Coordinates of N, CA and C in Angstrom, one line a residue:
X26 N 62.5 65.4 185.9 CA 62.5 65.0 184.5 C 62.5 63.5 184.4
X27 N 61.5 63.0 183.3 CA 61.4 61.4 183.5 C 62.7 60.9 182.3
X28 N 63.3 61.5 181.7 CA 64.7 61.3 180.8 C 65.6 62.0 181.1
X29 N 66.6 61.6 180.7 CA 67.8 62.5 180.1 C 67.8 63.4 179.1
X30 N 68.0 64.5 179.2 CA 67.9 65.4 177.6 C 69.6 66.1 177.5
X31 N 69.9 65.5 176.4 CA 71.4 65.9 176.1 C 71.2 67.7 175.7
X32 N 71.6 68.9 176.3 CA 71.1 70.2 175.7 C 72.2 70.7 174.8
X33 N 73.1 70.0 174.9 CA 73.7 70.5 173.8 C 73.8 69.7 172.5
X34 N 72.7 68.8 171.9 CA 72.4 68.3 170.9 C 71.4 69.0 169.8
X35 N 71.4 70.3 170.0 CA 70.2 71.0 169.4 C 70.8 71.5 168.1
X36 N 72.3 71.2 168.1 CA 72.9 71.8 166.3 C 72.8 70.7 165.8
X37 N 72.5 69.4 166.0 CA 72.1 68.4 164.9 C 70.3 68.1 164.2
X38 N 71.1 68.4 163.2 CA 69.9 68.4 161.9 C 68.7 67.3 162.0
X39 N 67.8 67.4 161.8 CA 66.8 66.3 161.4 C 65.9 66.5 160.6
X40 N 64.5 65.6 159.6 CA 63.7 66.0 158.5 C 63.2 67.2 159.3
X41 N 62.9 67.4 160.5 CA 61.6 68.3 160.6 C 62.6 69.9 160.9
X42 N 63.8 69.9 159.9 CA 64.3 71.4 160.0 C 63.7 72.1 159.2
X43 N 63.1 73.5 159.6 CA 63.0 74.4 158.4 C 64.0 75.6 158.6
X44 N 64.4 76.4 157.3 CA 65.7 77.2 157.4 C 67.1 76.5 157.8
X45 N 67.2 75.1 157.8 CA 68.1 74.7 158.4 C 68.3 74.4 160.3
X46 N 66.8 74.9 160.7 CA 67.1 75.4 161.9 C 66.2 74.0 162.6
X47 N 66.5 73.0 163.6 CA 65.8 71.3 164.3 C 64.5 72.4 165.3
X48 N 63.7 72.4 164.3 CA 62.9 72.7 165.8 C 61.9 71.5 166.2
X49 N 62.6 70.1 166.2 CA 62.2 69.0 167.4 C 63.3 69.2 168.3
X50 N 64.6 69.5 167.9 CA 65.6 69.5 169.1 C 65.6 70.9 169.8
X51 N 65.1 71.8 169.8 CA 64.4 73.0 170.1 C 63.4 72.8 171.0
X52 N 62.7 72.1 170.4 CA 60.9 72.2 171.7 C 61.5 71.2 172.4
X53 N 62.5 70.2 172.4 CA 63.0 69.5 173.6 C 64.0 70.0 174.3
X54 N 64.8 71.3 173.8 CA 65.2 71.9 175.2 C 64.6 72.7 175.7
X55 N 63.7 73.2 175.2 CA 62.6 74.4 175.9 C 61.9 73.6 177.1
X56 N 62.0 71.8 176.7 CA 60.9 71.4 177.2 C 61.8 70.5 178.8
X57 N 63.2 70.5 178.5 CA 64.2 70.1 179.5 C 64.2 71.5 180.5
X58 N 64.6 72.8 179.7 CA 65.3 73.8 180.7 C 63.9 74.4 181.4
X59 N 62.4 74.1 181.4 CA 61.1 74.5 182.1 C 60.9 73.8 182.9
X60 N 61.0 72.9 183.3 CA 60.5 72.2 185.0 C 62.0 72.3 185.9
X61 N 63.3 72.2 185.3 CA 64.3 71.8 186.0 C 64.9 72.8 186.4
X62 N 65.5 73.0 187.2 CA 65.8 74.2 188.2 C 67.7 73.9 188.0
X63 N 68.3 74.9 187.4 CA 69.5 74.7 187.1 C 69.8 74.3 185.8
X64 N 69.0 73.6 185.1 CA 69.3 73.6 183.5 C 68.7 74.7 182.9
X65 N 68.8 76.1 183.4 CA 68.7 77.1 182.3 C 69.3 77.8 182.5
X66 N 70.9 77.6 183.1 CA 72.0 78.7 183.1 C 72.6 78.8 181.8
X67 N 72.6 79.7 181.1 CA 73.4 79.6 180.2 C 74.8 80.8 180.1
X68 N 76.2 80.4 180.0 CA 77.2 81.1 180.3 C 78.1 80.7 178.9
X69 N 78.5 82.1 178.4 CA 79.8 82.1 177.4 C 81.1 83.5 178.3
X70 N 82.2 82.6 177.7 CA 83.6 83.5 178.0 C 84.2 83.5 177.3
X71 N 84.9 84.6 177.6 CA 86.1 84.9 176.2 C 87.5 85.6 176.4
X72 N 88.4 85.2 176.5 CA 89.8 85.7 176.6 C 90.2 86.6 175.8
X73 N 90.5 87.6 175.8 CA 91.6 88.6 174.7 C 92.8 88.7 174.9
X74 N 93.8 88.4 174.1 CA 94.9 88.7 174.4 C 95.4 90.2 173.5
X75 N 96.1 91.0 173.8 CA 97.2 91.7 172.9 C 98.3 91.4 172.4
X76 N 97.7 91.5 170.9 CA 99.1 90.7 170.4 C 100.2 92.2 169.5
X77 N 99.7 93.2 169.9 CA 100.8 94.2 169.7 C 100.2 95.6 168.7
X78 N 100.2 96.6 169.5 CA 99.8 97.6 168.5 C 98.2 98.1 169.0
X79 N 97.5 97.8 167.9 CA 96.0 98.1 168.5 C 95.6 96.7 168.5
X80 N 96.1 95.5 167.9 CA 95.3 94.4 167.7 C 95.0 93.3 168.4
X81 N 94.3 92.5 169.1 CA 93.9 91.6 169.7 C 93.7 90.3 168.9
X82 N 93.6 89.2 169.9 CA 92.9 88.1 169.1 C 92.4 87.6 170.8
X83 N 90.6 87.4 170.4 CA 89.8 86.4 171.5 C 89.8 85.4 171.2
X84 N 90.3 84.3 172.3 CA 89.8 83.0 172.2 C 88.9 82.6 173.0
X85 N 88.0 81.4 172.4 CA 86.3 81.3 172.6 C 86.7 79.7 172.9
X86 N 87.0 79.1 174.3 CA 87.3 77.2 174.1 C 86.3 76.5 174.6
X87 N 85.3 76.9 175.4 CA 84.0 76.8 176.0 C 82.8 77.3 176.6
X88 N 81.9 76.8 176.7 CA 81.0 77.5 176.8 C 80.0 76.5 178.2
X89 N 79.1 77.0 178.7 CA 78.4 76.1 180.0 C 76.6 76.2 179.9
X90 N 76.4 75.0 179.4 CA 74.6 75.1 179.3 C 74.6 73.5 180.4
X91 N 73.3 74.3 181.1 CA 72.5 73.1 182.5 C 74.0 73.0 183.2
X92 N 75.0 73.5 183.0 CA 75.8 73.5 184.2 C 76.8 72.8 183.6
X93 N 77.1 72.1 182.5 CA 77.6 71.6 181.5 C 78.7 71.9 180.8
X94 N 79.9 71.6 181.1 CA 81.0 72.4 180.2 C 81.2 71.1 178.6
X95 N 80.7 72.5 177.6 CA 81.0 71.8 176.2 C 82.3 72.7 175.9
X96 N 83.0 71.9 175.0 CA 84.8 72.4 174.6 C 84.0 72.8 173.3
X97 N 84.6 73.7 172.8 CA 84.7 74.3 171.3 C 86.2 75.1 171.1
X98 N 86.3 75.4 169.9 CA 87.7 76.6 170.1 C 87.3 77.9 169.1
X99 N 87.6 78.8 169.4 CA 87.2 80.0 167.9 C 88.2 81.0 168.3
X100 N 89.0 81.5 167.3 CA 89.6 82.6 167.4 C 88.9 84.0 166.8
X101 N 88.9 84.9 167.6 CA 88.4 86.5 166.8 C 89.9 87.8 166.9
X102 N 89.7 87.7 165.4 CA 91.1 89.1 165.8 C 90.4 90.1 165.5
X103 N 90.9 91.1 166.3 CA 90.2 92.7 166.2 C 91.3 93.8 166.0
X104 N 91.1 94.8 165.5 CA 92.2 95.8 165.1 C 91.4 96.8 164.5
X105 N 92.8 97.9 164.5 CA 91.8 99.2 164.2 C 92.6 99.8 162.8
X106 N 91.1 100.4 162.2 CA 92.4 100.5 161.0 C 93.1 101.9 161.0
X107 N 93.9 102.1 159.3 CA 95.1 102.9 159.3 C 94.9 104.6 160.1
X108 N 93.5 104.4 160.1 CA 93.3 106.0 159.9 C 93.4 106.2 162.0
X109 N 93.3 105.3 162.8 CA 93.1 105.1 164.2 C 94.3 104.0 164.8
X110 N 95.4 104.1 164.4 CA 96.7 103.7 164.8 C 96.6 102.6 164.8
X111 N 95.9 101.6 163.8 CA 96.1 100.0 163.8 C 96.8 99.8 162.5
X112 N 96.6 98.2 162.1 CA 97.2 97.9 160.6 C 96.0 97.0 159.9
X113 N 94.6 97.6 160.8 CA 93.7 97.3 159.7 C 93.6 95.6 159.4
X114 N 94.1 94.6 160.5 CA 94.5 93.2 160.0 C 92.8 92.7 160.8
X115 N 92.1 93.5 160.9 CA 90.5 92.8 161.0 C 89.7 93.7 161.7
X116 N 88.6 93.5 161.5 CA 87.3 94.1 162.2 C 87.6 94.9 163.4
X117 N 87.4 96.4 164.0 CA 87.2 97.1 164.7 C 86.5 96.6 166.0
X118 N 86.6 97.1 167.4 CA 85.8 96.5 168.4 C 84.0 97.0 168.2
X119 N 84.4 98.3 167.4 CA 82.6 98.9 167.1 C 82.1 98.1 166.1
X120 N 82.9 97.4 165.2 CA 82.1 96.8 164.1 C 82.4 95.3 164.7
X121 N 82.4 94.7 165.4 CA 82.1 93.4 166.0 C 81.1 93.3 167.0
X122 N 81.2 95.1 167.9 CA 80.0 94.7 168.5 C 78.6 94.7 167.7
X123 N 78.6 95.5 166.5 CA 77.6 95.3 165.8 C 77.6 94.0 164.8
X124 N 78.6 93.3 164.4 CA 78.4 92.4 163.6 C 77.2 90.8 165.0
X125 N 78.1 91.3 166.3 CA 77.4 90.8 167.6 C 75.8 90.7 167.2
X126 N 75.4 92.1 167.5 CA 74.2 92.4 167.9 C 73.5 91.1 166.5
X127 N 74.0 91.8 165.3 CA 73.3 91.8 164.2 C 73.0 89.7 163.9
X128 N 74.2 89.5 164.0 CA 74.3 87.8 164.6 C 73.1 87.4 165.2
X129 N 73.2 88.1 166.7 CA 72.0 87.5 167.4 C 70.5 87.6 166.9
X130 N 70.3 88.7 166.7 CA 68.9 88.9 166.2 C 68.4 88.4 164.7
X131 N 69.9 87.5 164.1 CA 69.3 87.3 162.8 C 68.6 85.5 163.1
X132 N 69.4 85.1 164.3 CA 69.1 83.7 164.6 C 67.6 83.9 165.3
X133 N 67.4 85.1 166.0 CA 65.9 85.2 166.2 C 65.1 85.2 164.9
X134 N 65.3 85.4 164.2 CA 64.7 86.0 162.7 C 64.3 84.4 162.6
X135 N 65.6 83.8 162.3 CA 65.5 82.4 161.7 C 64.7 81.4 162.2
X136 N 64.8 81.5 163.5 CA 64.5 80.1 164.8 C 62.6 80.6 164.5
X137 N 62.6 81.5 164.9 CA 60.9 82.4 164.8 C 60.3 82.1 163.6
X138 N 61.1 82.4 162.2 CA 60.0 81.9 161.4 C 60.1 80.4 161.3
X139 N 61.3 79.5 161.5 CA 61.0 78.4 161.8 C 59.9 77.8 162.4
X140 N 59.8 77.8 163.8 CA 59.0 77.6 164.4 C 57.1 77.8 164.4
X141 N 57.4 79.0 162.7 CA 56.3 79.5 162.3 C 55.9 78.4 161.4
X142 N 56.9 78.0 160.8 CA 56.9 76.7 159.3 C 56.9 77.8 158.1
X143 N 57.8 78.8 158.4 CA 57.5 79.6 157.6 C 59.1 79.6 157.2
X144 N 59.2 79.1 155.4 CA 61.1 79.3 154.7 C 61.2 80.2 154.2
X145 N 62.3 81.0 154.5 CA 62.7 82.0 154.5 C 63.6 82.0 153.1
X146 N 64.0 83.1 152.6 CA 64.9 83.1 151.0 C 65.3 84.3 151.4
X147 N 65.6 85.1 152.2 CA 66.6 86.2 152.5 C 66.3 86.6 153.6
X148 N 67.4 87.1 154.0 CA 67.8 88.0 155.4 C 68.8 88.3 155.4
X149 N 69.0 89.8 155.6 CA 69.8 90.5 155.9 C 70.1 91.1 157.1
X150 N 70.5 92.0 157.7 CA 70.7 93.2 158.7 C 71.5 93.7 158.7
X151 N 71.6 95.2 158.2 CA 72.7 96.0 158.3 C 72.3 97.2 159.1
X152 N 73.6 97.4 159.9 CA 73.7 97.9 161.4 C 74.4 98.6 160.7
X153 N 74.4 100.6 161.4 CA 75.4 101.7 161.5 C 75.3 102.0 162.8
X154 N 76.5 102.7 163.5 CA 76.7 103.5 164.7 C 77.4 104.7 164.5
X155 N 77.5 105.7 164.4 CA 78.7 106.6 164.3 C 79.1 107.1 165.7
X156 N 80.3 107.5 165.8 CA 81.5 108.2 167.4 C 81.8 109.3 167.0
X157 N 81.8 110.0 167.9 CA 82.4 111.2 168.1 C 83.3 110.9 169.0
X158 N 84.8 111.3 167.9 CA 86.0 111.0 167.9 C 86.6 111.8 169.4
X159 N 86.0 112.8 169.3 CA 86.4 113.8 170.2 C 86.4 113.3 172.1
X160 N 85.3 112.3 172.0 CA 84.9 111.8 173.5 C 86.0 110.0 173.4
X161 N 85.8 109.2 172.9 CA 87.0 108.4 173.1 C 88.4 109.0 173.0
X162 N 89.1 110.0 172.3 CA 90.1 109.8 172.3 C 90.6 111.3 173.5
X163 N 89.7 111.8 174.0 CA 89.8 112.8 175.3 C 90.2 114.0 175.2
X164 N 89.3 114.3 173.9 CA 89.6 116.0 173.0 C 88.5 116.5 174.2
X165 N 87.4 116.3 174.2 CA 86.5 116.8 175.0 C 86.3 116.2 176.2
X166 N 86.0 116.7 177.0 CA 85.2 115.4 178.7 C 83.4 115.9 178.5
X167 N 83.3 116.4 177.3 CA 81.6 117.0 177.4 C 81.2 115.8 176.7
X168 N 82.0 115.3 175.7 CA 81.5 114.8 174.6 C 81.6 112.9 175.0
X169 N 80.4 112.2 175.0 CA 80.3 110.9 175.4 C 80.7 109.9 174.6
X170 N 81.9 109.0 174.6 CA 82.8 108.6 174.2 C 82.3 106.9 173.2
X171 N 81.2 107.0 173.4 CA 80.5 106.0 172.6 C 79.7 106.1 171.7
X172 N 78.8 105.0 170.7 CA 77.7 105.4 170.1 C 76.7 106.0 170.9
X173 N 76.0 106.8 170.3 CA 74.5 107.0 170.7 C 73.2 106.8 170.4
X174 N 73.4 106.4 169.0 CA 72.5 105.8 168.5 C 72.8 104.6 167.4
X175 N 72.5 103.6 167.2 CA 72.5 102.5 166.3 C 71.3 102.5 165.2
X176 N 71.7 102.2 164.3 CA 70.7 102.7 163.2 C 70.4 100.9 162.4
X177 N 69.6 99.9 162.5 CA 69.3 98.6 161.9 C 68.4 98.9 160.9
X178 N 68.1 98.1 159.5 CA 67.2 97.9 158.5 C 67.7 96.0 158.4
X179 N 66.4 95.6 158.4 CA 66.2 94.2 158.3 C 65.8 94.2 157.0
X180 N 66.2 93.0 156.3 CA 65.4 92.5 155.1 C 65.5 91.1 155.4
X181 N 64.1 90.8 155.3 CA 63.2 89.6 155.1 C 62.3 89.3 154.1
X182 N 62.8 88.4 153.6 CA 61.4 87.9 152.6 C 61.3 86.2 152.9
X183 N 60.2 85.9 152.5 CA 59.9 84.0 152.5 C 58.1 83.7 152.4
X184 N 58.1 83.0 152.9 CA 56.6 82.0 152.4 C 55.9 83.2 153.8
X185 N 56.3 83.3 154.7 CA 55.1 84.4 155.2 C 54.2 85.5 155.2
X186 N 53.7 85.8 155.8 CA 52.5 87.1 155.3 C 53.3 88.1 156.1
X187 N 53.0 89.6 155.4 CA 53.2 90.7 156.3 C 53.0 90.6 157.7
X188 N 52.1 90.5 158.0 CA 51.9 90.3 159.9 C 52.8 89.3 160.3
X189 N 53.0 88.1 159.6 CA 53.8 87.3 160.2 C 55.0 87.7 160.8
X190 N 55.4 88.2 159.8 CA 56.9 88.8 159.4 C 57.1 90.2 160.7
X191 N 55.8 91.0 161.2 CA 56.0 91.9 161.7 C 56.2 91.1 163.1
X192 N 55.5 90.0 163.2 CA 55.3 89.2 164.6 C 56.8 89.3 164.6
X193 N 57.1 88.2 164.1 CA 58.3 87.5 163.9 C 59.4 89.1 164.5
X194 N 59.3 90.3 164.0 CA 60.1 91.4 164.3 C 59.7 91.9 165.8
X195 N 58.6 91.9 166.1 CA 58.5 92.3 167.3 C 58.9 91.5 168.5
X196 N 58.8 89.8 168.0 CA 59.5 88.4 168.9 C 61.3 88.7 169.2
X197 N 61.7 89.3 167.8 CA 63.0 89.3 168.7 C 63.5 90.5 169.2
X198 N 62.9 91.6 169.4 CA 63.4 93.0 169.4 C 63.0 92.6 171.4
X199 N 62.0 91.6 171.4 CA 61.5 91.7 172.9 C 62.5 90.3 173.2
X200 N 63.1 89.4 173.1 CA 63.7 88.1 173.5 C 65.2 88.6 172.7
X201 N 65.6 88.9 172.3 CA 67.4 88.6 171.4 C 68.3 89.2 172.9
X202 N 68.9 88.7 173.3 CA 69.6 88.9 174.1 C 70.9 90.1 173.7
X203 N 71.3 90.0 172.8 CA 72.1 91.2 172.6 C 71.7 92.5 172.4
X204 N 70.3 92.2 171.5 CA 69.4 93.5 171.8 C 68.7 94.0 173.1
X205 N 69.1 93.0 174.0 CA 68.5 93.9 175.0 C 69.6 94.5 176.2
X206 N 70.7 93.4 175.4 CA 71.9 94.3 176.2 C 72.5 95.8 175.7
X207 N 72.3 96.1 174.5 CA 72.3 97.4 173.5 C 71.4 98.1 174.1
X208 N 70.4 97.8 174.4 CA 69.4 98.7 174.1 C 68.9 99.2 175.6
X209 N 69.1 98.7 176.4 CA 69.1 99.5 178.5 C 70.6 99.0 179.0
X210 N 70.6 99.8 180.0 CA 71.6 99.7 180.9 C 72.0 98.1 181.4
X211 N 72.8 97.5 181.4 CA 73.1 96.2 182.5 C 74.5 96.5 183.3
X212 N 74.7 95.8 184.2 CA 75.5 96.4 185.0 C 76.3 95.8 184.5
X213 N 77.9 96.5 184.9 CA 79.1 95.7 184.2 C 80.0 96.0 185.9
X214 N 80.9 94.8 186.1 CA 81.4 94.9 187.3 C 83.0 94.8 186.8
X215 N 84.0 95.1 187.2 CA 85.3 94.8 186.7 C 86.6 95.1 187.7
X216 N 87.3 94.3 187.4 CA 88.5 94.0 188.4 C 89.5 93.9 187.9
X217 N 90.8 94.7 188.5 CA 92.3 95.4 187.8 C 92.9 93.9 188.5
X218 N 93.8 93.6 188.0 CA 94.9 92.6 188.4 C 96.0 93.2 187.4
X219 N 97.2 93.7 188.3 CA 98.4 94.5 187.9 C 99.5 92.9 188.0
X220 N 100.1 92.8 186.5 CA 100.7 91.6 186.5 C 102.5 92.1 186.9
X221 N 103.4 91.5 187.5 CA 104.8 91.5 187.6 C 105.4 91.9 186.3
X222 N 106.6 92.0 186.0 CA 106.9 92.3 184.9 C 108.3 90.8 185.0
X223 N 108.1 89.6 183.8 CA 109.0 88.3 184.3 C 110.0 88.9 184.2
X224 N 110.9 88.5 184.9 CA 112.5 88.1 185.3 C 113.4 87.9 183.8

C-alpha cells in the first residue's frame, strides 16, 4: 500500500453520504483491505454474564479490524418473559437473534442503495420464528429444540426502480453475514471451564 488507511474511520460522515451512509470512506476500505494481506480480518466478541434468574447482560468493549484493537463499550440485557420463568426485564435470546439477523441485512439494504446513489425513505424488516416448546424444554427428544423456519418481509421504498430494489435484495441475501450464518450450517466449537466455588 502506498498510504496509510485508518479502517476504522469509515463512521465519519462527509458531503458525498447518501442515507447517511460515507461511501468515499467505504470505497477506501474496500480499496485498503484488497491488495493487503491481513487487513481483512475482521473479529467481534462478547461476554455474557448471569446476573440471576433467566437474565443476562452482554458486554461488547472491542472489536479488531486489519488486526487493530478499537475500544467501544455496549451493554445488551436479555431475559425471558413471565410466561418462560424470567421477569421479562428485556428482549428474549430468539428475539435478539432475530433483531441480529434483521440489523445486519438492513445495513446491506442501506450501504447497497447507497452506493447505487439511490435515497431511500423507508425500511423496514420484520422477522418471525416460532419453537416448539416441547424440544427446548425436553418434553420430547423427537422434537428439534429450535426454529425451523424464519419468516422476513422487507419494506423498501426511495428514488429507485423495481429492479434496482430487487438487485439491491438479491446483494444482501448473497453477502449479509448473519444471513448466511442463519441460513447453512457453520461450525460452532465450544469449551467447558468448571469454575471453583470462592472461599
Amino acid at each position: 500500500m502506498t498510504r496509510d488507511t485508518d479502517l476504522d474511520r469509515t463512521g465519519n460522515q462527509d458531503d458525498d453520504a447518501v442515507n447517511g451512509f460515507d461511501r468515499t470512506a467505504f470505497e477506501e476500505l474496500v480499496e485498503a483491505i484488497s491488495p493487503d494481506a491481513g487487513q481483512e480480518r475482521l473479529k467481534f466478541r462478547v461476554t455474557t454474564h448471569w446476573t440471576g434468574r433467566t437474565r443476562s447482560e452482554t458486554v461488547i468493549d472491542h472489536y479488531e479490524i486489519g488486526g487493530k484493537r478499537i475500544d467501544r463499550r455496549f451493554k445488551v440485557v436479555a431475559d425471558e418473559p413471565h410466561a418462560l420463568g424470567g421477569l421479562d426485564s428485556g428482549p428474549n435470546p430468539q428475539e435478539l437473534l432475530m433483531s441480529g439477523l434483521n440489523a445486519c441485512m438492513l445495513i446491506g439494504y442501506v450501504t447497497n442503495a447507497a452506493l447505487k446513489g439511490i435515497s431511500l425513505h423507508t425500511l423496514d424488516i420484520e422477522t418471525t420464528g416460532q419453537l416448539d416448546m416441547r424440544g427446548f424444554l425436553g418434553v420430547s427428544p423427537d422434537v428439534r429444540p429450535g426454529t425451523q423456519r424464519i419468516d422476513y418481509t422487507v419494506r423498501i421504498g426511495g428514488t429507485g426502480t423495481d429492479d434496482q430494489f430487487c438487485a439491491i435484495h438479491q446483494a444482501v441475501m448473497a453477502r449479509s453475514p448473519n444471513y448466511f450464518d442463519l441460513s447453512q450450517p457453520i461450525r460452532m466449537t465450544g469449551r467447558l471451564e468448571i469454575v471453583s466455588r470462592p472461599e
